[in-house]
Coordinates of C-alpha atoms and ligand atoms in Angstrom, one line a residue:
M126 CA 0.0 0.0 0.0
T127 CA 1.3 3.4 -0.9
D128 CA 1.6 5.8 2.0
K129 CA -1.0 8.5 1.9
T130 CA -0.9 11.9 3.5
D131 CA -3.8 12.9 5.7
N132 CA -4.3 15.9 3.5
K133 CA -7.6 14.3 2.3
E134 CA -9.5 17.3 0.9
N135 CA -7.3 19.8 -0.8
Q136 CA -9.2 23.0 -0.1
M137 CA -8.3 24.4 -3.5
W138 CA -9.7 21.6 -5.6
G139 CA -11.0 19.0 -3.2
G140 CA -14.4 19.0 -4.8
R141 CA -13.4 16.4 -7.4
F142 CA -11.1 14.3 -5.3
S143 CA -11.9 11.5 -2.9
S144 CA -8.5 10.8 -1.5
G145 CA -5.4 12.8 -0.6
P146 CA -2.1 12.4 -2.5
A147 CA 0.4 9.7 -1.8
A148 CA 3.1 10.9 0.5
I149 CA 5.6 10.7 -2.3
M150 CA 3.3 12.7 -4.5
E151 CA 3.2 15.4 -2.0
E152 CA 7.0 15.3 -1.9
I153 CA 7.5 15.5 -5.6
N154 CA 4.7 18.0 -6.1
A155 CA 5.5 20.6 -3.4
S156 CA 7.6 23.5 -4.4
I157 CA 7.2 25.6 -1.2
D158 CA 10.8 25.0 -0.1
I159 CA 12.0 26.7 -3.2
D160 CA 9.3 29.2 -4.2
Q161 CA 8.6 30.7 -0.7
R162 CA 11.1 33.4 -1.6
L163 CA 8.5 34.7 -4.2
W164 CA 6.3 35.8 -1.4
R165 CA 6.8 39.5 -1.9
E166 CA 6.0 39.2 -5.6
D167 CA 3.0 37.0 -4.9
I168 CA 1.5 39.5 -2.5
A169 CA 2.2 42.4 -4.8
G170 CA 0.5 40.5 -7.7
S171 CA -2.5 39.6 -5.5
K172 CA -3.0 43.1 -4.2
A173 CA -2.9 44.5 -7.8
H174 CA -5.3 41.9 -9.0
A175 CA -7.8 42.4 -6.1
A176 CA -7.7 46.2 -6.5
M177 CA -8.4 45.8 -10.2
L178 CA -11.3 43.4 -9.6
A179 CA -12.9 46.0 -7.3
D180 CA -12.2 48.9 -9.7
V181 CA -14.1 47.1 -12.5
G182 CA -16.8 45.9 -10.2
I183 CA -16.1 42.2 -10.2
I184 CA -15.7 42.2 -6.4
S185 CA -17.0 44.7 -3.9
D186 CA -14.9 47.4 -2.4
D187 CA -15.5 45.9 1.0
D188 CA -14.2 42.5 -0.1
N189 CA -11.2 44.2 -1.7
Q190 CA -10.4 46.0 1.6
K191 CA -10.5 42.8 3.6
I192 CA -8.3 41.1 1.0
Q193 CA -5.8 44.0 1.1
A194 CA -5.7 44.1 4.9
G195 CA -5.3 40.4 5.1
L196 CA -2.5 40.4 2.5
D197 CA -0.7 43.2 4.4
Q198 CA -1.0 41.2 7.6
I199 CA 0.5 38.1 5.9
A200 CA 3.3 40.2 4.5
G201 CA 4.1 41.2 8.1
E202 CA 4.0 37.6 9.2
L203 CA 6.3 36.6 6.4
E204 CA 8.7 39.5 7.0
R205 CA 8.9 38.6 10.7
G206 CA 9.4 34.9 9.9
E207 CA 6.2 34.0 11.7
F208 CA 4.4 32.5 8.7
Q209 CA 3.9 28.7 8.9
F210 CA 4.6 27.1 5.6
S211 CA 2.8 23.9 4.7
K212 CA 4.0 21.3 2.2
A213 CA 0.5 20.1 1.8
L214 CA -0.4 23.5 0.4
E215 CA 2.2 22.9 -2.3
D216 CA 3.5 26.3 -3.2
I217 CA 3.7 29.9 -2.1
H218 CA 0.5 30.8 -3.9
M219 CA -1.7 28.4 -2.1
N220 CA 0.1 28.9 1.2
I221 CA -0.7 32.6 1.1
E222 CA -4.3 32.1 -0.1
A223 CA -5.0 29.6 2.6
R224 CA -3.7 31.9 5.2
L225 CA -5.8 34.7 3.7
K226 CA -8.9 32.5 4.1
E227 CA -8.1 32.1 7.8
I228 CA -7.7 35.8 8.3
A229 CA -10.3 37.3 5.9
G230 CA -12.8 34.5 5.5
E231 CA -15.2 34.4 2.6
P232 CA -13.7 37.4 0.6
A233 CA -10.4 35.5 0.3
G234 CA -12.2 33.0 -1.9
R235 CA -13.0 35.8 -4.4
L236 CA -9.4 36.8 -4.9
H237 CA -8.8 34.0 -7.4
T238 CA -11.6 35.2 -9.7
A239 CA -10.4 35.7 -13.3
R240 CA -7.0 34.3 -12.3
S241 CA -5.2 31.0 -12.3
R242 CA -2.0 29.8 -10.7
N243 CA -0.6 29.7 -14.2
D244 CA -0.7 33.5 -14.7
Q245 CA -0.1 34.0 -11.0
V246 CA 3.2 32.1 -11.0
A247 CA 4.2 33.7 -14.3
V248 CA 3.7 37.2 -13.0
D249 CA 5.5 36.4 -9.7
F250 CA 8.4 34.8 -11.4
R251 CA 8.7 37.7 -14.0
L252 CA 8.7 40.2 -11.2
W253 CA 11.4 38.3 -9.3
T254 CA 13.6 37.8 -12.4
R255 CA 13.2 41.5 -13.3
G256 CA 14.5 42.4 -9.9
A257 CA 17.4 39.9 -10.3
C258 CA 18.4 41.7 -13.6
N259 CA 18.5 45.0 -11.7
D260 CA 20.6 43.5 -8.9
A261 CA 23.0 41.9 -11.4
Q262 CA 23.4 45.3 -13.1
Q263 CA 24.1 47.0 -9.9
A264 CA 26.6 44.4 -8.8
L265 CA 28.3 44.7 -12.2
N266 CA 28.5 48.4 -11.9
E267 CA 30.1 48.1 -8.5
L268 CA 32.7 45.6 -9.9
M269 CA 33.4 47.9 -12.9
R270 CA 33.9 50.9 -10.6
T271 CA 36.4 48.9 -8.5
L272 CA 38.2 47.7 -11.7
A273 CA 38.4 51.2 -13.1
E274 CA 39.8 52.6 -9.9
K275 CA 42.5 50.0 -9.9
A276 CA 43.1 50.6 -13.6
K277 CA 43.7 54.3 -12.8
L278 CA 46.1 53.4 -10.0
Y279 CA 48.1 51.0 -12.2
A280 CA 47.8 53.0 -15.5
D281 CA 51.5 52.9 -16.1
T282 CA 52.4 49.7 -14.4
V283 CA 54.0 47.5 -17.1
M284 CA 53.3 43.8 -17.2
P285 CA 53.7 41.1 -19.9
G286 CA 50.8 40.7 -22.3
F287 CA 50.3 37.1 -23.3
T288 CA 49.1 35.2 -26.2
H289 CA 49.1 31.4 -25.8
L290 CA 50.2 32.3 -22.3
Q291 CA 53.6 33.1 -23.9
T292 CA 55.0 36.5 -23.4
A293 CA 53.9 38.6 -26.3
Q294 CA 54.2 42.3 -25.8
P295 CA 54.3 44.5 -22.8
V296 CA 51.0 46.0 -21.7
T297 CA 49.9 48.1 -18.8
F298 CA 48.1 46.4 -15.9
G299 CA 45.5 49.2 -16.0
H300 CA 44.8 48.3 -19.6
H301 CA 44.4 44.7 -18.7
L302 CA 41.9 45.5 -16.0
L303 CA 39.9 47.8 -18.3
A304 CA 39.5 44.9 -20.7
Y305 CA 37.3 43.3 -18.1
V306 CA 35.4 46.6 -17.6
E307 CA 34.5 46.4 -21.3
M308 CA 33.2 42.8 -20.9
F309 CA 31.3 43.5 -17.8
S310 CA 29.7 46.6 -19.3
R311 CA 28.3 44.5 -22.1
D312 CA 27.1 42.0 -19.5
A313 CA 25.2 44.8 -17.7
K314 CA 23.6 45.8 -21.0
R315 CA 22.5 42.2 -21.6
F316 CA 20.7 42.3 -18.2
Q317 CA 19.2 45.7 -19.1
N318 CA 17.9 44.3 -22.4
A319 CA 16.5 41.2 -20.8
Y320 CA 14.7 43.4 -18.3
A321 CA 13.2 45.5 -21.1
R322 CA 12.0 42.5 -23.1
M323 CA 10.4 40.7 -20.1
N324 CA 8.6 43.8 -18.9
E325 CA 5.1 42.7 -19.9
S326 CA 2.6 41.4 -17.5
P327 CA 1.1 37.8 -17.8
L328 CA -1.5 38.6 -15.1
G329 CA -5.0 38.1 -16.4
A330 CA -4.0 35.5 -19.0
A331 CA -5.7 33.2 -16.4
A332 CA -5.3 29.4 -17.0
L333 CA -4.4 29.8 -20.7
A334 CA -7.2 31.3 -22.7
G335 CA -8.0 34.6 -21.0
T336 CA -11.2 35.1 -19.1
S337 CA -14.8 36.0 -19.6
F338 CA -14.7 38.5 -16.8
P339 CA -14.3 42.2 -17.8
I340 CA -10.8 42.6 -16.2
D341 CA -8.4 45.4 -16.9
R342 CA -5.1 43.9 -17.6
H343 CA -3.5 47.3 -18.4
A344 CA -4.3 48.4 -14.9
T345 CA -2.6 45.5 -13.2
A346 CA 0.3 45.8 -15.6
T347 CA 0.8 49.4 -14.6
A348 CA 0.3 48.7 -10.9
L349 CA 3.1 46.2 -11.1
G350 CA 5.5 48.4 -13.1
F351 CA 5.2 46.5 -16.3
E352 CA 5.2 48.4 -19.6
K353 CA 2.0 46.6 -20.8
P354 CA 0.2 43.3 -20.6
C355 CA 1.4 40.3 -22.6
A356 CA -0.6 40.3 -25.8
N357 CA -1.3 36.5 -26.1
S358 CA -2.6 34.6 -23.1
L359 CA -1.0 31.3 -24.2
D360 CA 2.4 32.9 -24.6
A361 CA 1.9 34.7 -21.2
V362 CA 1.6 31.4 -19.2
S363 CA 3.9 29.2 -21.3
S364 CA 7.0 31.3 -21.9
R365 CA 10.0 31.2 -19.8
D366 CA 12.4 32.8 -22.3
F367 CA 12.7 35.7 -19.9
A368 CA 14.4 33.4 -17.4
L369 CA 16.5 31.7 -20.2
E370 CA 17.6 35.1 -21.4
T371 CA 18.5 36.2 -17.8
L372 CA 20.4 33.0 -17.2
S373 CA 22.2 33.4 -20.6
A374 CA 23.4 36.8 -19.5
A375 CA 24.4 35.3 -16.2
A376 CA 26.3 32.5 -17.9
I377 CA 28.2 35.0 -20.1
T378 CA 29.0 37.1 -17.1
A379 CA 30.1 34.1 -15.2
T380 CA 32.4 33.2 -18.0
H381 CA 34.0 36.6 -17.8
L382 CA 34.3 36.3 -14.0
S383 CA 35.9 32.9 -14.3
R384 CA 38.5 34.1 -16.8
L385 CA 39.4 37.0 -14.4
A386 CA 39.4 34.5 -11.5
E387 CA 41.7 32.2 -13.4
E388 CA 44.1 35.1 -14.0
L389 CA 44.1 36.0 -10.3
V390 CA 45.0 32.4 -9.4
L391 CA 47.9 32.6 -11.9
W392 CA 49.1 36.1 -10.9
A393 CA 48.9 35.3 -7.2
S394 CA 51.0 32.1 -7.5
P395 CA 54.6 32.5 -6.5
H396 CA 55.7 31.6 -10.0
F397 CA 54.1 34.8 -11.4
G398 CA 54.1 36.8 -8.2
F399 CA 52.3 39.7 -9.9
V400 CA 49.6 40.4 -7.3
R401 CA 48.9 39.9 -3.7
L402 CA 45.3 39.1 -2.7
S403 CA 44.3 40.3 0.7
D404 CA 44.1 38.0 3.8
A405 CA 40.3 38.7 3.6
F406 CA 40.1 36.7 0.4
S407 CA 42.7 34.1 0.9
T408 CA 43.0 31.0 3.1
G409 CA 46.0 29.3 4.6
S410 CA 46.8 25.6 4.6
S411 CA 46.5 23.5 7.7
I412 CA 49.7 21.7 7.0
M413 CA 51.9 24.0 4.8
P414 CA 52.4 27.3 6.6
Q415 CA 53.9 29.1 3.6
K416 CA 50.7 28.9 1.6
R417 CA 48.2 31.6 0.8
N418 CA 45.5 30.0 -1.3
P419 CA 43.3 32.1 -3.6
D420 CA 40.2 30.2 -2.6
A421 CA 37.7 33.0 -3.4
A422 CA 39.1 33.2 -6.9
E423 CA 38.9 29.5 -7.4
L424 CA 35.3 29.4 -6.2
V425 CA 34.3 32.2 -8.5
R426 CA 35.8 30.2 -11.3
A427 CA 33.9 27.1 -10.2
K428 CA 30.6 28.9 -9.7
A429 CA 30.6 29.5 -13.4
G430 CA 29.9 25.8 -13.7
R431 CA 26.9 26.1 -11.6
I432 CA 25.6 29.1 -13.4
I433 CA 26.1 27.6 -16.9
A434 CA 24.5 24.4 -15.6
S435 CA 21.4 26.4 -14.5
L436 CA 20.9 27.7 -17.9
N437 CA 21.4 24.3 -19.4
N438 CA 19.0 22.9 -16.8
L439 CA 16.2 25.3 -17.8
F440 CA 16.8 24.8 -21.5
I441 CA 16.3 21.0 -21.0
V442 CA 13.2 21.5 -18.9
M443 CA 11.6 23.8 -21.5
K444 CA 12.6 22.4 -24.8
G445 CA 10.0 19.6 -25.1
L446 CA 6.9 21.3 -23.6
P447 CA 3.8 21.8 -25.6
L448 CA 1.8 24.9 -24.9
A449 CA 0.5 26.0 -22.4
Y450 CA 1.5 25.3 -18.8
S451 CA 3.0 22.0 -17.8
K452 CA 4.1 21.2 -14.2
D453 CA 7.7 20.7 -15.5
M454 CA 7.8 24.5 -15.4
Q455 CA 7.7 24.5 -11.7
E456 CA 11.4 23.5 -11.9
D457 CA 12.2 26.8 -13.5
K458 CA 12.6 28.5 -10.2
A459 CA 15.2 26.2 -8.6
A460 CA 17.3 26.6 -11.7
T461 CA 17.0 30.3 -11.9
F462 CA 17.4 31.0 -8.2
E463 CA 20.5 28.8 -8.1
G464 CA 22.1 30.4 -11.1
M465 CA 21.4 34.0 -10.0
D466 CA 22.4 33.4 -6.4
A467 CA 25.7 32.0 -7.5
L468 CA 26.2 35.0 -9.8
S469 CA 25.5 37.5 -7.0
L470 CA 28.1 35.7 -4.8
G471 CA 30.6 35.6 -7.6
L472 CA 30.2 39.3 -8.5
A473 CA 30.5 40.4 -4.8
A474 CA 33.5 38.2 -4.2
M475 CA 35.3 39.5 -7.3
A476 CA 34.6 43.1 -6.4
G477 CA 36.1 42.4 -2.9
M478 CA 39.2 40.7 -4.3
I479 CA 39.9 43.4 -6.9
G480 CA 39.3 46.2 -4.3
D481 CA 41.9 44.7 -2.0
L482 CA 44.4 43.6 -4.6
E483 CA 47.9 44.9 -4.6
A484 CA 50.2 44.7 -7.6
D485 CA 53.9 43.9 -7.4
K486 CA 55.0 46.5 -9.9
E487 CA 58.7 45.4 -9.9
A488 CA 57.8 41.7 -10.5
M489 CA 55.5 42.6 -13.3
K490 CA 58.1 44.9 -14.9
Q491 CA 60.8 42.2 -14.7
A492 CA 58.4 39.6 -16.2
A493 CA 57.4 42.1 -18.9
G494 CA 61.0 42.4 -20.1
R495 CA 61.6 38.6 -20.3
G496 CA 60.9 36.7 -23.4
Y497 CA 62.0 39.5 -25.9
S498 CA 58.6 41.2 -25.5
T499 CA 59.9 44.3 -27.3
A500 CA 60.9 42.5 -30.4
T501 CA 57.9 44.0 -32.3
D502 CA 59.1 47.4 -31.2
L503 CA 62.5 46.8 -32.8
A504 CA 60.8 45.6 -36.0
D505 CA 58.5 48.7 -36.0
W506 CA 61.5 51.0 -35.5
L507 CA 63.2 49.4 -38.6
V508 CA 60.1 50.0 -40.6
R509 CA 59.5 53.6 -39.3
T510 CA 63.1 54.8 -39.3
L511 CA 64.8 52.8 -42.1
N512 CA 61.7 52.5 -44.3
M513 CA 62.2 48.7 -44.3
P514 CA 59.3 46.5 -45.4
F515 CA 57.7 44.9 -42.3
R516 CA 58.5 41.4 -43.5
D517 CA 62.2 42.2 -43.8
A518 CA 62.2 44.0 -40.5
H519 CA 60.6 40.9 -38.9
H520 CA 63.5 38.9 -40.3
V521 CA 66.2 41.2 -39.0
T522 CA 64.5 41.3 -35.6
G523 CA 64.4 37.5 -35.5
A524 CA 68.2 37.4 -36.1
A525 CA 68.7 40.0 -33.3
V526 CA 66.6 37.9 -30.9
A527 CA 68.5 34.7 -31.8
H528 CA 71.8 36.5 -31.1
A529 CA 70.6 37.9 -27.8
E530 CA 69.3 34.5 -26.8
K531 CA 72.7 33.0 -27.6
L532 CA 74.4 35.5 -25.3
G533 CA 71.7 35.2 -22.6
L534 CA 70.9 38.9 -22.8
P535 CA 67.7 40.9 -23.2
L536 CA 67.4 42.9 -26.4
D537 CA 68.2 46.3 -25.0
Q538 CA 71.6 44.9 -23.7
L539 CA 72.9 44.0 -27.1
T540 CA 75.7 46.4 -28.1
L541 CA 75.2 48.7 -31.0
S542 CA 78.0 46.9 -32.9
D543 CA 76.2 43.6 -32.3
L544 CA 73.0 45.1 -33.8
Q545 CA 74.9 46.6 -36.7
K546 CA 76.4 43.3 -37.6
I547 CA 72.9 42.2 -38.3
E548 CA 71.7 45.5 -39.9
P549 CA 74.4 48.1 -40.5
K550 CA 71.9 51.0 -40.7
I551 CA 70.7 50.6 -37.1
T552 CA 71.7 53.6 -34.9
Q553 CA 71.9 54.4 -31.2
D554 CA 68.3 55.8 -31.4
V555 CA 66.9 52.3 -31.4
Y556 CA 67.5 51.9 -27.7
A557 CA 64.7 54.4 -27.0
V558 CA 62.1 51.8 -28.1
L559 CA 63.6 48.7 -26.6
S560 CA 62.6 49.3 -23.0
V561 CA 59.2 48.0 -21.8
E562 CA 58.2 51.5 -20.7
A563 CA 58.9 52.9 -24.1
S564 CA 57.1 50.1 -25.7
V565 CA 53.8 50.7 -23.8
A566 CA 54.1 54.5 -24.0
S567 CA 54.2 54.2 -27.8
R568 CA 51.0 52.2 -28.1
T569 CA 48.8 55.3 -28.4
S570 CA 46.5 54.0 -31.1
H571 CA 42.8 54.1 -30.3
G572 CA 42.2 51.3 -27.7
G573 CA 46.0 50.8 -27.2
T574 CA 47.7 50.1 -24.0
A575 CA 49.6 53.5 -23.5
P576 CA 49.3 54.9 -20.0
D577 CA 47.7 58.1 -21.2
N578 CA 45.0 56.1 -23.0
V579 CA 44.4 54.0 -19.8
R580 CA 44.1 57.1 -17.6
Q581 CA 41.6 58.6 -20.0
E582 CA 39.6 55.4 -20.3
A583 CA 39.6 54.9 -16.6
D584 CA 38.3 58.4 -16.0
K585 CA 35.7 58.0 -18.7
W586 CA 34.4 54.8 -17.0
L587 CA 34.5 56.3 -13.5
S588 CA 32.5 59.4 -14.4
L589 CA 30.0 57.2 -16.4
L590 CA 29.6 54.8 -13.5
N591 CA 29.4 57.4 -10.8
R592 CA 26.8 59.2 -12.9
D593 CA 24.7 56.0 -13.3
N594 CA 24.9 55.6 -9.6
A595 CA 23.7 59.1 -8.8
Ligands
LIG1259 N1 3.9 25.9 -8.2 C1 3.5 26.0 -9.6 C2 4.7 26.4 -10.4 O1 5.6 26.9 -9.8 C3 2.4 26.9 -9.8 C4 1.5 26.8 -11.0 C5 0.7 25.6 -10.8 N2 -0.3 25.5 -11.9 C6 -0.9 24.3 -12.1 N3 -1.7 24.3 -13.1 N4 -0.7 23.3 -11.4 O2 4.8 26.3 -11.6

């Protein structure tokens, strides 16, 4: 015999049922543990709906007042943590409605007129996701501000720029940090766009077909801060692309966070020794006293897995569902909450790490000079000064690098006569471009790494971000 719950007559649909659900049915069916955090949105949606029902004369003003007062009381109970959640009542919508019945009596039963849980959950979840997009944008702005401040501080700090993780050309640390500001600014835009696209209200779509009651969907849309009601009732209750889009933006952001986290892990390792992460964002080892582990960076890198998985999770839930609502969609919230929670944590931890980070300018400079990173500068000088075709200049420079390598010297320590043995027209002037500082200072092209560019860009971002914040 299957275990049954004693929840014999579900008060929401008990009419048609003669027995309660199996215990395991209650377990698989209930979402209250997850969706209780939608309570604010649920109460806001119900208040807007009841007020509209009264305005158009579907319920009396007296009933509306009792509903509004009851919902306010429930909000207080939830806020203070006094609300008793019941698994038998399945989800946040039925938990709140059942409590409203206890408080307000018969009028509570009128709240669900011209509404279904399908449009109710759709509106609640849109409201929540809309808020999450705002939060993500704010956290991104905070991170960008922190990065831009550091970029300004380290505008002329020279470090090796890499391709294939091989020393390529010197860059400034500020320029490197501002590269992430660009990425994060596009991420913030993606959340802003997702918000704008989802900003239509599903409320009043009812179960799937709309309703025969003369409701005013524009009024509830406006009351809840939506631009307008969704135009198609089937779409309104079936679509979760707003959550997919938000999680996509989150997954891309997480990818950027993870790449930066990976760089922090590398830079903080003694082999690079470029940066020092603060104690506040590092851990020690219980056995190896010398260690300072970049755990926060590693966890930000790993959270990307969780966030990308959340997107994947929701794609897989949604992809085979016929219109309109299917209970599969109840799983949308666990995925979205998990992904967005991990993102908030990752953004906050990254802002903390970057804010505290200190660069070892000397170590960065030393590394920048290793690996013949100014070879391109030599080639450019040959082109510019001797009017040599770049391909030939590349060849001459290759020979100079090979010679320097044989002697175990950096390029700028080859003697002029050594250089002239390779190319007789080379003059003393060449030494001005062979240092890493000269190299970065010369990269003044639009978007280049020169310290002056970096200072300008950092200032541009800081004034933009501070204005957005005002
Ligand atoms: N808890 C459900 C969800 O999150 C609410 C909608 C239920 N609708 C239904 N027809 N069973 O999706």
